[in-house]
C-alpha positions as MATLAB code, in Angstrom:
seq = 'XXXXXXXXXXXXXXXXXXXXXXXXXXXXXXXXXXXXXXXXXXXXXXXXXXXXXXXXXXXXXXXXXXXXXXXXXXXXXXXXXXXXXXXXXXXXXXXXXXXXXXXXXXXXXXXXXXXXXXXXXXXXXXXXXXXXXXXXXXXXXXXXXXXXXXXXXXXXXXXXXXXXXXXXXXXXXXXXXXXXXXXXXXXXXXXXXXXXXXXXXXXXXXXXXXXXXXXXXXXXXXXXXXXXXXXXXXXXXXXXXXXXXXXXXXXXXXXXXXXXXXXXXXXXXXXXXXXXXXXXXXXXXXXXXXXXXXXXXXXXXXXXXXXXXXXXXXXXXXXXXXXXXXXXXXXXXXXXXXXXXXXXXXXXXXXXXXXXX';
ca = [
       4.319   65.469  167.531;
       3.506   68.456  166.084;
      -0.032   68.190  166.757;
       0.885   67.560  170.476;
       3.203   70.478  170.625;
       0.907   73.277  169.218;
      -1.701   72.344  171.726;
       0.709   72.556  174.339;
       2.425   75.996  173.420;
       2.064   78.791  176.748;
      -0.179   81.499  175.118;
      -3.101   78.285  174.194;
      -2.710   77.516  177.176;
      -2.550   80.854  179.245;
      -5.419   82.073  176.620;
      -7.510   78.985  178.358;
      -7.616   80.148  181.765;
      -6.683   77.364  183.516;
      -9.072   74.300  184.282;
     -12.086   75.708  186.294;
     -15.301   74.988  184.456;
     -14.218   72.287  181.534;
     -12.308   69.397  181.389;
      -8.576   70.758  179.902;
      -6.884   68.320  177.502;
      -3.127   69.222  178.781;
      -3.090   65.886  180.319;
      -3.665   64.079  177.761;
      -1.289   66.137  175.452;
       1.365   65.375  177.588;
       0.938   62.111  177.562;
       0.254   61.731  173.812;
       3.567   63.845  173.703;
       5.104   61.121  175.348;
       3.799   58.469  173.990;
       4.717   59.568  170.091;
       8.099   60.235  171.220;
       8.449   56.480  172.594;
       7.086   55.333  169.079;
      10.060   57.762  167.407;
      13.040   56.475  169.700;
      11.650   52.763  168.944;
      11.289   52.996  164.946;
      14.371   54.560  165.244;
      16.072   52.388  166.984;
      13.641   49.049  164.789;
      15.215   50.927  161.781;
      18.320   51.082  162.537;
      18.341   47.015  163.191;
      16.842   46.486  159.878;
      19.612   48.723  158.060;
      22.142   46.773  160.123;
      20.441   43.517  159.096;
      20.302   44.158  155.201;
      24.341   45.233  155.124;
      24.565   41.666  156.704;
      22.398   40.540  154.267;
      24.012   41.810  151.687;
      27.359   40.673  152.768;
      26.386   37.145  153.335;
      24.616   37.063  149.458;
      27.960   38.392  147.892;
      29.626   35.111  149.895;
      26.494   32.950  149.124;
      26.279   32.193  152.673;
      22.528   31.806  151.827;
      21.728   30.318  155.485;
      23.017   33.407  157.086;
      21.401   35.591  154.318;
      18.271   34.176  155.172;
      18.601   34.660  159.024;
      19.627   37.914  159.222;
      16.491   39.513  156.436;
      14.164   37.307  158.601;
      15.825   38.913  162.157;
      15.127   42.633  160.526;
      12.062   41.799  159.003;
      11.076   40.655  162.546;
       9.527   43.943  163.546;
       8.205   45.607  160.068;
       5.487   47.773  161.520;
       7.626   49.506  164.035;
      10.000   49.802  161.077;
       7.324   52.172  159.347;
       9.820   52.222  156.249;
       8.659   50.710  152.940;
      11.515   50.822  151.096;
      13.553   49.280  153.575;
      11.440   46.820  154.126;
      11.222   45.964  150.472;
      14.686   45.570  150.054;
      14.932   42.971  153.132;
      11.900   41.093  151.500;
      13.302   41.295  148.054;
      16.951   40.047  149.096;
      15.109   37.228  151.383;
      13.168   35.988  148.433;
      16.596   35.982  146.336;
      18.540   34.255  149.161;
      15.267   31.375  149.675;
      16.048   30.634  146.002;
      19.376   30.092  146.074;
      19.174   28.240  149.482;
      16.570   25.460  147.646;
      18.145   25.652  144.470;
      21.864   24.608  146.232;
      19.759   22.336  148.367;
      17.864   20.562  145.530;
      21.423   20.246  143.934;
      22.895   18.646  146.731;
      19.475   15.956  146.597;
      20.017   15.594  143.344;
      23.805   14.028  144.018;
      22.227   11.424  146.336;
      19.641   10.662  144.124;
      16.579   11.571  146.297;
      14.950   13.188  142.878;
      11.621   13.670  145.076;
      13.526   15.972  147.745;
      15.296   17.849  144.930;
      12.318   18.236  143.226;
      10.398   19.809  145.873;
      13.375   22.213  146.628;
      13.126   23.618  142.783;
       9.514   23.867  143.179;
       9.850   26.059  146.333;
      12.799   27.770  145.116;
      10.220   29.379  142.055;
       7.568   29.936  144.289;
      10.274   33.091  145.564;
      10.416   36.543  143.967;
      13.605   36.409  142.612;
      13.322   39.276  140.596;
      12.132   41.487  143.183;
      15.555   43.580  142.895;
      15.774   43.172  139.432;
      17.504   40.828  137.374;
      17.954   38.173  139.079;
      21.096   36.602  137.255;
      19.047   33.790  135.870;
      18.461   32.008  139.099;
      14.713   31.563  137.800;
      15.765   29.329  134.769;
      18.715   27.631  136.588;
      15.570   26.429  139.075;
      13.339   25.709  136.204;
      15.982   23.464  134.363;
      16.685   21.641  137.615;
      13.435   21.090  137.991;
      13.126   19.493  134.421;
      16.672   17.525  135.097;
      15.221   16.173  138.231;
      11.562   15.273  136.867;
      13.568   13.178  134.115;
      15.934   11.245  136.549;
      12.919   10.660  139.091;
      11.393    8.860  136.072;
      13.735    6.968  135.134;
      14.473    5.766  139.126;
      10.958    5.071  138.600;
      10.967    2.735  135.370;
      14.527    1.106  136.714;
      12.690    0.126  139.907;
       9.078   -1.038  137.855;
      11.662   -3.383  135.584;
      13.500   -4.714  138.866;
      10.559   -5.682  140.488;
       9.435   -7.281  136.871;
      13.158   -9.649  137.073;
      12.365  -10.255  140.499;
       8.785  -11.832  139.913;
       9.640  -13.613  136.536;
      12.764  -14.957  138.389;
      10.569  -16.288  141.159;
       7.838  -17.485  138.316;
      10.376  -19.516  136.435;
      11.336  -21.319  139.453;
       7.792  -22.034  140.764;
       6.662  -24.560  138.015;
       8.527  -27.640  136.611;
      12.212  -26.931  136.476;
      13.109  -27.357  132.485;
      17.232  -27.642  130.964;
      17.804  -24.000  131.238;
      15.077  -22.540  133.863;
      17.622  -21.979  136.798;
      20.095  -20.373  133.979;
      16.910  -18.482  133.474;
      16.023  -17.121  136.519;
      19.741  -16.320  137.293;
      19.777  -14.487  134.431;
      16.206  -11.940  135.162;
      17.916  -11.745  139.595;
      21.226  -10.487  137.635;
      19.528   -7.717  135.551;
      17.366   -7.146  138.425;
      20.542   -5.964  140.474;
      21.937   -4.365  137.458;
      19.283   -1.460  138.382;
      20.114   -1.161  141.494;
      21.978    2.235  140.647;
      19.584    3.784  138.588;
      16.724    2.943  141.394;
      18.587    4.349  143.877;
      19.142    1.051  145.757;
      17.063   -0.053  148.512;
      15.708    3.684  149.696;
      12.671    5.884  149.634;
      10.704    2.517  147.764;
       9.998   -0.793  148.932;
      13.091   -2.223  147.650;
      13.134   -5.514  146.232;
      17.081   -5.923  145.839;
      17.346   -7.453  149.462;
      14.992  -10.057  147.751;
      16.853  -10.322  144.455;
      20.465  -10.990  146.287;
      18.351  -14.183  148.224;
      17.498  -15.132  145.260;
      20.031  -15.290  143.331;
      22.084  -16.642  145.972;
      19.636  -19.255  146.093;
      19.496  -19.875  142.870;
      23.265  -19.940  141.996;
      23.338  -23.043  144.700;
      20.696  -24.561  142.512;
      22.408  -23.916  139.457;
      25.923  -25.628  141.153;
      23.766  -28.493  142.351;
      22.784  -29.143  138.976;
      25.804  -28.884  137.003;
      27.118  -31.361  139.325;
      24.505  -33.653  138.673;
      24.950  -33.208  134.972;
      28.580  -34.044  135.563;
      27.817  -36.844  137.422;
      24.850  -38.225  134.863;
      27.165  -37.323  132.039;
      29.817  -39.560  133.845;
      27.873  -42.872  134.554;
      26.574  -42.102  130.576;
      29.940  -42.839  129.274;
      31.108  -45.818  131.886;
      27.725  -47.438  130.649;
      28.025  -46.830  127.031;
      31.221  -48.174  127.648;
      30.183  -51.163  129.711;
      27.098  -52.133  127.535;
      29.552  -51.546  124.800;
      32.303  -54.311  126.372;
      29.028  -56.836  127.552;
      27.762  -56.867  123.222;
      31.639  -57.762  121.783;
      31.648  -60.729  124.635;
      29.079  -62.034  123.537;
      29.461  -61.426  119.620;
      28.120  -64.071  117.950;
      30.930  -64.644  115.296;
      34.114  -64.547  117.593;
      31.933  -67.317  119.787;
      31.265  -69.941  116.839;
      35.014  -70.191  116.814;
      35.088  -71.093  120.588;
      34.418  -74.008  122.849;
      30.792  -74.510  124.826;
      32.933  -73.828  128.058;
      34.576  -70.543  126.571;
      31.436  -69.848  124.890;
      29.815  -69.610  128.424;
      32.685  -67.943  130.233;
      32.247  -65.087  127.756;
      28.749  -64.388  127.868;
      28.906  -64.711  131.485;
      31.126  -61.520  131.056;
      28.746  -59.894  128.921;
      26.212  -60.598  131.358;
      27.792  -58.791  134.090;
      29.054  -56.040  131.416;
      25.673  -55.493  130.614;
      24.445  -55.392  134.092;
      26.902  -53.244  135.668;
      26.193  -50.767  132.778;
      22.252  -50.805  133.883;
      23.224  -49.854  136.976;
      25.652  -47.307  135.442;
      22.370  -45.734  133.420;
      20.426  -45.799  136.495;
      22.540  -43.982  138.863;
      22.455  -41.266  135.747;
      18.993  -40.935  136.299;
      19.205  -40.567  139.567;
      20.420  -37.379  139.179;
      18.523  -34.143  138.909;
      19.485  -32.766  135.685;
      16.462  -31.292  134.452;
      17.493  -32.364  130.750;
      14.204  -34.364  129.633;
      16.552  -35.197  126.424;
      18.949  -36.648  128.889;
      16.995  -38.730  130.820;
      14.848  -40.315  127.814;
      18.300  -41.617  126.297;
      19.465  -43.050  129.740;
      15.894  -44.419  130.800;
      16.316  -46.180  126.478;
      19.611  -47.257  127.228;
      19.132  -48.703  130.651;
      16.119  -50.660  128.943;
      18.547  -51.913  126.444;
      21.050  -53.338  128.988;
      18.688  -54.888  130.536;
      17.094  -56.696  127.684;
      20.491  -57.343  127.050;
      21.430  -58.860  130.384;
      18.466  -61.412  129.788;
      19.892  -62.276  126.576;
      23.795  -62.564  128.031;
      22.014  -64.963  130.815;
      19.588  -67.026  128.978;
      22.669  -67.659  125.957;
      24.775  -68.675  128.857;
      22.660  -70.981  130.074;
      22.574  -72.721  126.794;
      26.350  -72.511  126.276;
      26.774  -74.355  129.761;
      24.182  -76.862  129.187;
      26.095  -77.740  125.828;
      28.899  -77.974  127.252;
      27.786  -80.521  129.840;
      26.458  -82.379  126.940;
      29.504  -82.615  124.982;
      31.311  -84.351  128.380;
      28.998  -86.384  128.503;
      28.983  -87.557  124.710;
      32.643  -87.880  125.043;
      32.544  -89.586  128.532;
      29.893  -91.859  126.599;
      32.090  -92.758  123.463;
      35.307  -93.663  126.075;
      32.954  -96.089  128.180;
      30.000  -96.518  126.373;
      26.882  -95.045  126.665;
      25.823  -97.381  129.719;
      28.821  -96.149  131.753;
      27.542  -92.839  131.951;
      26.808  -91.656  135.498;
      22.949  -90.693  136.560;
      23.854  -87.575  136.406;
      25.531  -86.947  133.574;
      22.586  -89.267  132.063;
      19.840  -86.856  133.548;
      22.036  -83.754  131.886;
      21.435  -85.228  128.782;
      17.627  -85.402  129.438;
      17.131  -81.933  130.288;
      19.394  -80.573  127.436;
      17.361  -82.872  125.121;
];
């Protein structure tokens, strides 16, 4: 301006003689004039935005309204080179970078209470990238982001390890079911779907991984109705154990061999006719028992041994019964034969006699 002005004053210009013969520069000091005095009214006016924009700044910091801190240093910041004012300018970039940090580090807080460790971890990161101690001391904002960093890195490893070990319970759950199906493999594989869904805390449920607890609530659903099945075939087998043991039991005093010496061939053969169907009812008893899916392998070799036993013991009952009857027939016809004599006897008590002989 003051350039413009001195080559502008009346006695240059009168001292020039006018503009015959050369090219006069008044012109264009004019309009330089005008032009620097356009710049002036607008960095005065870009200045005093900015100044307005810091006390807003500054008022927003002291309420940790960080959102509005951070809009109104951007919104004076907005026009720096018309600003032309460094230390202005410093102070909006220094009070941004303070009010950035505290924005990340209260949003990186608020990540870390929902568990998304990788969102809070990134908003620590950014928050240190900031000057924060562009004014200063920054009131230890720099190691309240650094140990929120290290709090998140920690819990982000251990969502990390808690989902690794649920997807380990979900596949050993699924392996133990796959193959042969021993005593206590459903028990098993209850057990690994349970701790699998124990983790679902610590591994943040079912978001930001491909969660397998959808899969490890099937399964254990699944494997719980297994597990009822079975006990109620165990029941059941355990059941039909007894009632034959009990049976088989009933079928060998019928056909004791002491208490039947002291009876007749006809009660001798009534009895072991009972033992007979003892015996066979309690076969039946053992094989509805293995019928059942128990999975016990101890379980179903005792019932398969006991079932044999019946059954050898049926054949027994039967064959002894056989014998019983055919002495009994026998001893009619001895006693028929001593009241008539031998050549009364019917043919057919006389062909009894044959066969028994």
């Amino acid at each position: 301006i003051e350039a413009f002005e001195s080559g502008l004053e009346p006695e240059l210009r009168k001292a020039v003689n006018g503009e015959k013969h050369w090219t006069s520069p008044v012109k264009d000091l004019e309009l330089g004039l005008e032009s620097v005095a356009e710049h002036r009214t607008a960095e005065a006016d870009a200045r005093t935005h900015a100044s307005s924009c810091l006390t807003e700044a500054e008022e927003a910091m002291v309420c940790q309204e960080w959102a509005d801190c951070v809009a109104a240093c951007e919104s004076g910041l907005k026009n720096a080179e018309t600003v032309n004012d460094a230390a202005l300018t410093g102070k909006l970039e220094a009070l941004l970078s303070l009010s950035v940090a505290n924005q990340q580090l209260a949003a990186g807080k608020t990540a870390m209470q929902a568990k998304k460790f990788e969102a809070a971890i990134a908003a620590f990161e950014a928050g240190l990238e900031e000057k924060t101690d562009a004014r200063g001391d920054d009131g230890g904002l720099a190691q309240q982001l650094r140990d929120a960093l290290q709090g998140a890195t920690t819990a982000k490893e251990g969502q990390d390890t808690a989902r690794m070990h649920a997807w380990e319970h979900c596949s050993e759950g699924e392996l133990l079911l796959t193959g042969e199906i021993g005593s206590d493999t459903i028990g098993d594989a209850i057990a690994r779907y349970t701790q699998g869904l124990a983790l679902q805390e610590k591994s943040n449920g079912d978001e930001g991984w491909e969660s397998c607890m959808p899969r490890l609530q099937s399964n254990l659903a699944a494997a719980e109705e297994k597990k009822q099945a079975q006990d109620q075939a165990r029941a059941c087998a355990q059941e039909q154990l007894a009632a034959g043991k009990k049976l088989a039991a009933e079928g060998t005093t019928a056909a004791d061999p002491t208490a039947l010496a002291a009876l007749g061939h006809s009660e001798q053969a009534a009895n072991l006719g009972t033992a007979a169907e003892k015996h066979k009812a309690a076969a039946a008893a053992f094989g509805v028992a293995l019928e059942q899916q128990t999975h016990q392998k101890d379980l179903t070799t005792q019932l398969s041994g006991l079932q044999q036993v019946a059954l050898a013991d049926l054949s027994l009952a039967v064959a002894r019964q056989h014998d019983a009857s055919a002495e009994a027939q026998m001893a009619e016809g001895a006693a028929a034969a001593q009241e008539g004599g031998s050549e009364q006897l019917s043919p057919a008590d006389r062909v009894k006699c044959h066969r028994r002989s």
